[in-house]
Tab-separated table of C-alpha atoms in Angstrom:
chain	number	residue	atom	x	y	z
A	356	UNK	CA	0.000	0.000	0.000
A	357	UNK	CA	1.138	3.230	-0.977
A	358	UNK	CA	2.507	4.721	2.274
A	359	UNK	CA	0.123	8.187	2.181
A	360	UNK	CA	-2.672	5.930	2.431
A	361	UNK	CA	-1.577	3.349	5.236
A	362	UNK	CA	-1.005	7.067	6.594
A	363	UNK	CA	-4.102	8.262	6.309
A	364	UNK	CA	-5.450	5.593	7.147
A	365	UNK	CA	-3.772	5.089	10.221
A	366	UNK	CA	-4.873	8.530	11.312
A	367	UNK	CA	-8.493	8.431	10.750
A	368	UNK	CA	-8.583	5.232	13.197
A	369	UNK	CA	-6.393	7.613	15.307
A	370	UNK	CA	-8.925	10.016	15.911
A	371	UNK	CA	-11.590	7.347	16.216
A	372	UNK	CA	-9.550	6.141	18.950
A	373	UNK	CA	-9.102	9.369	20.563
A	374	UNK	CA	-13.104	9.870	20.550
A	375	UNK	CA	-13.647	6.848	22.595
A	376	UNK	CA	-10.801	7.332	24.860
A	377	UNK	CA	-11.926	10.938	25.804
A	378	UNK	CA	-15.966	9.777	26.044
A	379	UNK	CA	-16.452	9.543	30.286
A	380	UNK	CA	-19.648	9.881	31.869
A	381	UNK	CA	-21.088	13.366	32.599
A	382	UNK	CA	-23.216	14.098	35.274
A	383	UNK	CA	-25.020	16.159	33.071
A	384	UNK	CA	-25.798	16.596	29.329
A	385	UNK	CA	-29.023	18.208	27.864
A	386	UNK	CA	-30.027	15.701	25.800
A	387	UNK	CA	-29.271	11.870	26.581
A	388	UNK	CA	-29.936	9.561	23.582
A	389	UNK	CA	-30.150	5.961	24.344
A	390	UNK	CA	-29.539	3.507	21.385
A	391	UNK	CA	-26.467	3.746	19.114
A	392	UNK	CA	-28.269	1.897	16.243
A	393	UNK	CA	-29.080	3.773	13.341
A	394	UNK	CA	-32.033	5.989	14.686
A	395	UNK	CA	-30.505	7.275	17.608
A	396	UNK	CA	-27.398	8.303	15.609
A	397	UNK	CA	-29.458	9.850	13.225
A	398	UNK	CA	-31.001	11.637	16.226
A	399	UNK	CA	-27.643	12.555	17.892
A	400	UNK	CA	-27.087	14.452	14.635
A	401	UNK	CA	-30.211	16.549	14.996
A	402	UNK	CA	-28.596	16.992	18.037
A	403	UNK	CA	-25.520	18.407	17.219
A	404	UNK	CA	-26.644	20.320	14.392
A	405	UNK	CA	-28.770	22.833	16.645
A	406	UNK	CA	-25.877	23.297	19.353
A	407	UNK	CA	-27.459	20.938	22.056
A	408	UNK	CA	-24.755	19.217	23.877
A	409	UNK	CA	-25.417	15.472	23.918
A	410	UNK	CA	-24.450	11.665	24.730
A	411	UNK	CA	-25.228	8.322	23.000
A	412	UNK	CA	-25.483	5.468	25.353
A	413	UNK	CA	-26.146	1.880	24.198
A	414	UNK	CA	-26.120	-1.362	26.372
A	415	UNK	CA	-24.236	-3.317	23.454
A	416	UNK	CA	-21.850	-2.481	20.307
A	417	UNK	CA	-22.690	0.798	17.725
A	418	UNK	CA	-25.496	-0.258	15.949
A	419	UNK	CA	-25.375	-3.352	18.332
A	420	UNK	CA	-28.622	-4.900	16.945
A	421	UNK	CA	-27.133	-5.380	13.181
A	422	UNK	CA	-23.940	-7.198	14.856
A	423	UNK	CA	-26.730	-9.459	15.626
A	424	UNK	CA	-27.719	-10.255	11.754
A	425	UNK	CA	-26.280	-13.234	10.075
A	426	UNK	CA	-22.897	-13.055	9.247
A	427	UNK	CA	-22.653	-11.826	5.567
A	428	UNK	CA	-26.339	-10.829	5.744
A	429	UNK	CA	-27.352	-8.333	2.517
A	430	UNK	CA	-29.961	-5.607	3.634
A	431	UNK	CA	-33.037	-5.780	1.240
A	432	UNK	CA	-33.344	-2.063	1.072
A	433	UNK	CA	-31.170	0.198	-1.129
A	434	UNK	CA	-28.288	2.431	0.362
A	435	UNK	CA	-29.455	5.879	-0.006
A	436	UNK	CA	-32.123	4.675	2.577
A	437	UNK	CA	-30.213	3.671	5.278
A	438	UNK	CA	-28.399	6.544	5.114
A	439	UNK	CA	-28.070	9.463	8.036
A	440	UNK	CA	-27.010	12.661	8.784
A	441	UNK	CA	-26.605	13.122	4.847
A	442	UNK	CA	-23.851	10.856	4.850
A	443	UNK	CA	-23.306	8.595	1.790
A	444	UNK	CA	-23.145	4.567	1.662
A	445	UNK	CA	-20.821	3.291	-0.610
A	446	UNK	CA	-20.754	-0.285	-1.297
A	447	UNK	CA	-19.972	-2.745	-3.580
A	448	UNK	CA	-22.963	-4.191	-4.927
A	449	UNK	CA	-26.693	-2.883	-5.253
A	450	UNK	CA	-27.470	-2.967	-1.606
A	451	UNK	CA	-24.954	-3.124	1.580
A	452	UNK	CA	-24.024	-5.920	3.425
A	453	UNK	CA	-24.057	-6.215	6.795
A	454	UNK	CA	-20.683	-5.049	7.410
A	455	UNK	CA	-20.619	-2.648	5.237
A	456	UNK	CA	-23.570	-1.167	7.123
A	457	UNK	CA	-21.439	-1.543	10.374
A	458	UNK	CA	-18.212	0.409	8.754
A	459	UNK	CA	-20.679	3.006	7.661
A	460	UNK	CA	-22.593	4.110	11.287
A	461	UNK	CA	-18.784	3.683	12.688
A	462	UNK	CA	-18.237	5.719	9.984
A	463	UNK	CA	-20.540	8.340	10.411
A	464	UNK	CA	-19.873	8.481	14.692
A	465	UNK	CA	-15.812	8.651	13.684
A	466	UNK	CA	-16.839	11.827	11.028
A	467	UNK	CA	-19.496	14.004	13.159
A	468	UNK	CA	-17.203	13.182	16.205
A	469	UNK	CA	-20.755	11.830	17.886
A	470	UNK	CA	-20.031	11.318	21.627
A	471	UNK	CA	-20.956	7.458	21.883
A	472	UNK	CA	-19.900	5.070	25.202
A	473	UNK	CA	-21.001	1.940	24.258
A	474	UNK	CA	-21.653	-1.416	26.891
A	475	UNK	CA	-23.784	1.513	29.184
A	476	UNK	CA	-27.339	0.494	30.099
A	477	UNK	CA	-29.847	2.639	31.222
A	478	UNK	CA	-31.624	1.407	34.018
A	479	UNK	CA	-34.233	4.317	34.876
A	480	UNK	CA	-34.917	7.893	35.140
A	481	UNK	CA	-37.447	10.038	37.580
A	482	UNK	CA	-38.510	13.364	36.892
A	483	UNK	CA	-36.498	15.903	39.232
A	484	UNK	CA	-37.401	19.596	40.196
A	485	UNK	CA	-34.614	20.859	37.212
A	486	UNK	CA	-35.918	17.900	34.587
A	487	UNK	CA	-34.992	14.687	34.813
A	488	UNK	CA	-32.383	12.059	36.295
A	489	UNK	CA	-31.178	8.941	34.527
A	490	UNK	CA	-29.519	5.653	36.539
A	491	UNK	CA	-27.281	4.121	34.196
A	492	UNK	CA	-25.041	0.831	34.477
A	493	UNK	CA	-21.400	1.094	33.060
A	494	UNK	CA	-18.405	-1.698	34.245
A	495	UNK	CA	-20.660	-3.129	36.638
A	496	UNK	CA	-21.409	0.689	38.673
A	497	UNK	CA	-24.130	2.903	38.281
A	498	UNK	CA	-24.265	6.688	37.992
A	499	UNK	CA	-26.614	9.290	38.123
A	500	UNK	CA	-27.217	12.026	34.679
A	501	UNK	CA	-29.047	14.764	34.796
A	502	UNK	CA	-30.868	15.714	31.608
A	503	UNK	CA	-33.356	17.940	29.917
A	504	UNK	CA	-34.529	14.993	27.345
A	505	UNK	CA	-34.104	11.714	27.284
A	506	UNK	CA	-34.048	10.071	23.985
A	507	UNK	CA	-35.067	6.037	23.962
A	508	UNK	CA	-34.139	4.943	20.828
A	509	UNK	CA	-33.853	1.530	21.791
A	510	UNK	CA	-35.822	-0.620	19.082
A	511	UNK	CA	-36.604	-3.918	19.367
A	512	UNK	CA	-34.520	-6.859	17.823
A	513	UNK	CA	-32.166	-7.192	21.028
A	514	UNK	CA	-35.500	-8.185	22.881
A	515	UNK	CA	-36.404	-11.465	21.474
A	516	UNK	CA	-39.971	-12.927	21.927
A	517	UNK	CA	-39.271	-15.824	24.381
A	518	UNK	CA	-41.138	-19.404	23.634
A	519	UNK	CA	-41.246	-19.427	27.404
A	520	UNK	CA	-40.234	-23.286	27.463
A	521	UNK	CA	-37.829	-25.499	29.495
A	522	UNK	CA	-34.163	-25.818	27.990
A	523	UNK	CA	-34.851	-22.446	26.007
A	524	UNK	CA	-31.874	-21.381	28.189
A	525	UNK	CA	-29.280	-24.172	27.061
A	526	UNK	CA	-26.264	-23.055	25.006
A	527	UNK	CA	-26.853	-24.538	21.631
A	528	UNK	CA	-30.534	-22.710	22.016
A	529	UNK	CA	-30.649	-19.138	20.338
A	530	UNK	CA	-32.889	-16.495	19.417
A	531	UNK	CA	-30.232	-14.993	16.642
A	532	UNK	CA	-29.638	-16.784	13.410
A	533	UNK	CA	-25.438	-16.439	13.136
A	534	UNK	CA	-24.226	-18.657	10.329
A	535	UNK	CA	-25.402	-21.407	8.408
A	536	UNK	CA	-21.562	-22.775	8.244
A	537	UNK	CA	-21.888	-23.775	11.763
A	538	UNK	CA	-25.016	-26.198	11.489
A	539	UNK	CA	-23.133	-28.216	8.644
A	540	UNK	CA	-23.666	-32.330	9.382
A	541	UNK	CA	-25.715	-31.360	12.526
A	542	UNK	CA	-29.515	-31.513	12.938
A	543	UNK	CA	-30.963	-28.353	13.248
A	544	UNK	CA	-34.639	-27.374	14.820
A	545	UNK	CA	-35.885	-23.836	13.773
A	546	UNK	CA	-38.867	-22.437	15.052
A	547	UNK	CA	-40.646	-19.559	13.210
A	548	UNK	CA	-43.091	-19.071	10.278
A	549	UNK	CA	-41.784	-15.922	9.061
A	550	UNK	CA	-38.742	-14.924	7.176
A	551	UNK	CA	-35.959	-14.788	9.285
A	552	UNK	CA	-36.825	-18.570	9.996
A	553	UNK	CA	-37.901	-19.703	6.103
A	554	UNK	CA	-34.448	-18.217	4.830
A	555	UNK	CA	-32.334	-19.537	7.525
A	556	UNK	CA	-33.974	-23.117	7.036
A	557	UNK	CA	-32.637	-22.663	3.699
A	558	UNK	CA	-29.239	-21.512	4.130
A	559	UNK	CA	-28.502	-24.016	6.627
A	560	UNK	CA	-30.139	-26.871	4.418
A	561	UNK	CA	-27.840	-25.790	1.549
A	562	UNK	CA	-24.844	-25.564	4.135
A	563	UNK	CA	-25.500	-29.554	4.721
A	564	UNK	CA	-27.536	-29.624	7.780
A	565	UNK	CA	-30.894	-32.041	8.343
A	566	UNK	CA	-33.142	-29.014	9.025
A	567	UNK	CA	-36.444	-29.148	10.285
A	568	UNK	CA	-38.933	-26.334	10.406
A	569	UNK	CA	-41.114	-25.895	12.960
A	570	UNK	CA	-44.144	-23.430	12.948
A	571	UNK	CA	-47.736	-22.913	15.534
A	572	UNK	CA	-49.697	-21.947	12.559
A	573	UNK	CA	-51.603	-23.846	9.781
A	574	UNK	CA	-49.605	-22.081	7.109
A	575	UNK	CA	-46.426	-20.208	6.705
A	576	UNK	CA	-47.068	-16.286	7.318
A	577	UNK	CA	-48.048	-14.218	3.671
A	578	UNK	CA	-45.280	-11.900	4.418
A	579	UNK	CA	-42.449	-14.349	3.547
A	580	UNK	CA	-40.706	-12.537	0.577
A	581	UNK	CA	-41.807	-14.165	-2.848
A	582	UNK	CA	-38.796	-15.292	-3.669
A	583	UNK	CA	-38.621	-17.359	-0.668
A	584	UNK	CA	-41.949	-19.265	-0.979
A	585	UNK	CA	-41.312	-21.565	-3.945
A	586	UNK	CA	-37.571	-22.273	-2.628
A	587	UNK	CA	-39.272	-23.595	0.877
A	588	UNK	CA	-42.283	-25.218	-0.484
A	589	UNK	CA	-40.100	-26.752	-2.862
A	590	UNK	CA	-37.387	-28.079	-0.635
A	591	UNK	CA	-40.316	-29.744	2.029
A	592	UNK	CA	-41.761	-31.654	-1.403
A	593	UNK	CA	-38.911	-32.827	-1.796
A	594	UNK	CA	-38.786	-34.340	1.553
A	595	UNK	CA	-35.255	-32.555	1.622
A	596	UNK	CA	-36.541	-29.763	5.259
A	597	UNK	CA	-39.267	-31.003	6.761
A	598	UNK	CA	-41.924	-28.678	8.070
A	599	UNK	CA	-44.283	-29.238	10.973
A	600	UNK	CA	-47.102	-26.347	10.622
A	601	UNK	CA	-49.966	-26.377	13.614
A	602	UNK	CA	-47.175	-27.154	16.285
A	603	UNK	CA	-45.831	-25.938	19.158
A	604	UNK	CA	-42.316	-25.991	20.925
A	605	UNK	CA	-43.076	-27.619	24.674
A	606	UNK	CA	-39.571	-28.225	25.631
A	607	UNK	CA	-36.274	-28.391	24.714
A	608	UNK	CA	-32.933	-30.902	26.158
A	609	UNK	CA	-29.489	-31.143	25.330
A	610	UNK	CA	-30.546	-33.677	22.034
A	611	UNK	CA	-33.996	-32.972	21.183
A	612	UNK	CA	-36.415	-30.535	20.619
A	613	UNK	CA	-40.053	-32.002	22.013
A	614	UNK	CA	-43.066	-30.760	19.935
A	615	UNK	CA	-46.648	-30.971	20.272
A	616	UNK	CA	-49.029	-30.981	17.308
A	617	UNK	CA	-52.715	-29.862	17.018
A	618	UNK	CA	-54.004	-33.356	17.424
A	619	UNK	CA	-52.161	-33.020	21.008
A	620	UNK	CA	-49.400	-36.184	20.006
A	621	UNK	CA	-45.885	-35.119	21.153
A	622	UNK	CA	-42.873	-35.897	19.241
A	623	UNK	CA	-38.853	-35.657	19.909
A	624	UNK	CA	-37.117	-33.936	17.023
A	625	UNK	CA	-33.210	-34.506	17.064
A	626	UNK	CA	-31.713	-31.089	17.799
A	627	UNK	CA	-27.819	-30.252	17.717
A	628	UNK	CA	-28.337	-26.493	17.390
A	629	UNK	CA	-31.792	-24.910	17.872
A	630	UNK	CA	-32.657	-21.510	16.528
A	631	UNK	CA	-35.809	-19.858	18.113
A	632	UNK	CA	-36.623	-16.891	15.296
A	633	UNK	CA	-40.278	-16.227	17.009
A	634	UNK	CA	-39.660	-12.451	16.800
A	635	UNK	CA	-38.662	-9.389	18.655
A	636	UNK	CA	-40.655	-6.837	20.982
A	637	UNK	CA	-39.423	-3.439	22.112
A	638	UNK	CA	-37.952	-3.415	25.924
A	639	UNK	CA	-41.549	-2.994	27.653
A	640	UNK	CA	-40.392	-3.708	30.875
A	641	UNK	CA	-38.167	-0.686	30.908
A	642	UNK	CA	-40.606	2.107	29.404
A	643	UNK	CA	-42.752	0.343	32.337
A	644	UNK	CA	-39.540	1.376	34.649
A	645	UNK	CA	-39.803	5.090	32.693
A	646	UNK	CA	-43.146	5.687	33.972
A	647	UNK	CA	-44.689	5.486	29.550
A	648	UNK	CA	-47.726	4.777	29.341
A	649	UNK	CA	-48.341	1.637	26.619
A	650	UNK	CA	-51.579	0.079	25.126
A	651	UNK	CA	-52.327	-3.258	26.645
A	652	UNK	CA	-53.251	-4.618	23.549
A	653	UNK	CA	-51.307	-3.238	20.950
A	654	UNK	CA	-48.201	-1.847	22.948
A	655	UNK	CA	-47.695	1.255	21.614
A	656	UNK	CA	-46.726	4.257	23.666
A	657	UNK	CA	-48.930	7.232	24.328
A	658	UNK	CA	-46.510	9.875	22.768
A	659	UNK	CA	-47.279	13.237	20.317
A	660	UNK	CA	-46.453	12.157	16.638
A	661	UNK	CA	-45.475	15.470	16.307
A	662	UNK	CA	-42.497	15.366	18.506
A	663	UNK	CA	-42.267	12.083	19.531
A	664	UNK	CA	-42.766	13.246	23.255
A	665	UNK	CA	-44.156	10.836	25.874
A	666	UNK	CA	-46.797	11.267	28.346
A	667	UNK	CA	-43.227	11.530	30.384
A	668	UNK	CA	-42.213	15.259	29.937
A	669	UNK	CA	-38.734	15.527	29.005
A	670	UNK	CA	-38.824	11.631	27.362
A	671	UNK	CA	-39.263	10.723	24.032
A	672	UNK	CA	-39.307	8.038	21.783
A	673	UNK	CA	-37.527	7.529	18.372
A	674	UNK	CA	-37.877	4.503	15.924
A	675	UNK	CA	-39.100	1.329	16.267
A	676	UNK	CA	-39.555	1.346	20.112
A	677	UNK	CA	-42.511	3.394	19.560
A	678	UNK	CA	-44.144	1.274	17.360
A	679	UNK	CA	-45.717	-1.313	20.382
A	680	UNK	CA	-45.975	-5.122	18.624
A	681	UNK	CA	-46.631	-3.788	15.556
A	682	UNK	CA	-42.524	-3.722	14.944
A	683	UNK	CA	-42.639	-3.627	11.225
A	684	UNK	CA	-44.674	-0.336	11.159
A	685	UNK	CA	-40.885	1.583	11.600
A	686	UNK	CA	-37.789	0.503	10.551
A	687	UNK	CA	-34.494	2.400	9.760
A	688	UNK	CA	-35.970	4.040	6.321
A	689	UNK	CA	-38.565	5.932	7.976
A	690	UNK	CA	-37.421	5.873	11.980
A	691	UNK	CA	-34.533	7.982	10.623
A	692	UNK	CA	-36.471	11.238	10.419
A	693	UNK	CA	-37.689	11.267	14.133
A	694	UNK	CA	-34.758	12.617	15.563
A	695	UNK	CA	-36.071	16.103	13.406
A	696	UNK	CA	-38.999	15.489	15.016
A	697	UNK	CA	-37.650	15.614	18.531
A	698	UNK	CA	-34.975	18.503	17.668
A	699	UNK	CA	-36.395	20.291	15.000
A	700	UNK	CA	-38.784	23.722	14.697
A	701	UNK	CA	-41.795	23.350	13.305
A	702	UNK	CA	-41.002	23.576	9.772
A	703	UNK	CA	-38.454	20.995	10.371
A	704	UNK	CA	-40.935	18.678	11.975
A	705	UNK	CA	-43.322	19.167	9.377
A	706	UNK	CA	-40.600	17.890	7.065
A	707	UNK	CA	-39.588	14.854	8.979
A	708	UNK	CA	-43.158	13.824	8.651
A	709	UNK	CA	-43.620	13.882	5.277
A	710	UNK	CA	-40.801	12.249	4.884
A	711	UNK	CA	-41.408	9.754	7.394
A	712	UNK	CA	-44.842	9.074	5.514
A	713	UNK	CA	-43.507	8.760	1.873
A	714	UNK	CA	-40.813	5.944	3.155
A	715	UNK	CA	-41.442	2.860	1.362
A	716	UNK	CA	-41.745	-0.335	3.647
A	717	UNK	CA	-38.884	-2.966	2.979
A	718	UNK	CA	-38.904	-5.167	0.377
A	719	UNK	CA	-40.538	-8.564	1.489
A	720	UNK	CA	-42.077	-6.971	4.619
């Protein structure tokens, strides 16, 4: 390599370096954004681009929830929207990978200099006489910030929907599809109708693994992408996955995964490696802790759509956290534009909505 650009290279993860290594904890910051993923970013850029002094908190990784995607994952959505802050996405095919989205929101902290400090969980906040106090968890010790607004821009896919059975605990049991590689010669039990679980039944068939699909309703959902549908119902003709529709996990042990169909007969599938894809909820239990008030039914927050304030004053909600069960009503391409919402004037508000609205859903959602 030409040595100007091992230089310049070496300084730009110089001065990322230097970002983290200066990030400590106030006791104080106006506005407190929690979630490094893509929306609170984007919001952290609002942020900074009206003067008010900030801090990004996330209880993983940046963008933590797409380090949980299968390795070598390709987003189904176009670059341009995933992007933030105006920041471009280069990449080498049509649509980014996985880590190329990763490089890109490190990216875009490492450019705008976003203050970020990562593996800190919030725990709670109360409303004080000045505004509001947050509790959050860093190294195993807690401290107190004070803060005008409190940002949850949490989402939802490091909350997985639990199947609530025995042995969901065990170590060869997740909730995450990783990589297909790993399940090669093994048997593998996935639960899920959707897509998450249709395509990883395929990958890890084609990786060599006896694969069995395993799903509580009489058919596979509608939403699984069209592409998908043939591949799947193709593969179970062929007696090559098999697929058990109207049945329900009821335990799971070290070898086998114990199922029980709608006539009420149990069986014992052979499990090496178990993936549980039954889908994600936002963190309820801690906008319970925040004092927001949620629908019992549908989950969603009682908030202004205007400015994405809670019945909280002083929090707000940005993204997919906001959206209750109903998780694929906000995603990255349209969850981008709250943080206008939250920061902006009117006019600027009025223009994150529009936005918002003339997002197109996902491809395959």
């Amino acid at each position: 390599m030409h040595p100007v650009h091992t230089f310049g290279k070496l300084t730009a993860l110089a001065h990322q370096a230097a970002i983290f290594r200066r990030m400590t904890l106030p006791s104080q910051v106006p506005a407190l954004i929690v979630g490094a993923g893509p929306i609170g970013l984007a919001c952290a850029i609002s942020a900074q681009r009206r003067g008010i002094d900030h801090l990004v908190i996330d209880q993983g990784a940046i963008v933590d929830s797409i380090t949980r995607y299968p390795i070598g994952m390709t987003f189904f959505t176009t670059p341009e929207r995933l992007e933030i802050g105006g920041h471009p996405i280069t990449c080498s095919g049509a649509k980014p990978t996985r880590e190329e989205a990763m490089m890109y929101y490190r990216g875009v902290v490492r450019a705008n200099a976003l203050p970020v400090r990562t593996f800190t969980r919030l725990i709670g906040a109360a409303r004080t006489a000045h505004g509001l106090r947050a509790t959050v968890e860093h190294q195993g010790s807690t401290r107190m910030i004070d803060c005008d607004r409190l940002v949850v821009a949490t989402g939802y896919f490091g909350n997985a929907n639990a199947l609530d059975v025995p042995g969901e605990g065990l170590p060869h049991v997740r909730h995450w599809f990783d990589e297909a590689h790993l399940t090669a010669g093994l048997n593998v039990v996935i639960v899920g109708g959707k897509n998450s679980a249709v395509e990883s039944a395929l990958e890890c068939y084609r990786a060599g693994a006896r694969v069995t699909l395993v799903y509580r309703g009489e058919v596979l959902r509608p939403s699984v992408k069209f592409w998908l549908r043939p591949d799947i119902e193709n593969r179970v003709a062929a007696g090559e996955i098999a697929l058990r529709l109207g049945t329900d996990v009821i335990a799971i042990d070290a070898s086998h995964v114990t199922v029980r169909g709608a006539d009420g007969a149990t069986a014992h599938l052979p499990a090496d490696r178990v993936y549980a894809l039954t889908g994600y909820l936002p963190d309820f239990a801690l906008l319970a802790t925040l004092g927001v008030a949620c629908d019992a039914v549908t989950g969603r927050a009682t908030l202004d759509p205007d400015t994405m304030e809670t019945n909280v004053p002083g929090i707000y909600l940005a993204g997919s956290v906001a959206a209750g069960r109903k998780t694929g009503d906000v995603f990255i391409e349209n969850g981008r534009f709250d943080g206008e919402k939250i920061f902006g004037d009117a006019a600027g508000r009025a223009l994150a909505a529009r936005r918002y609205a003339e997002s197109p859903r996902p491809v395959g959602e």
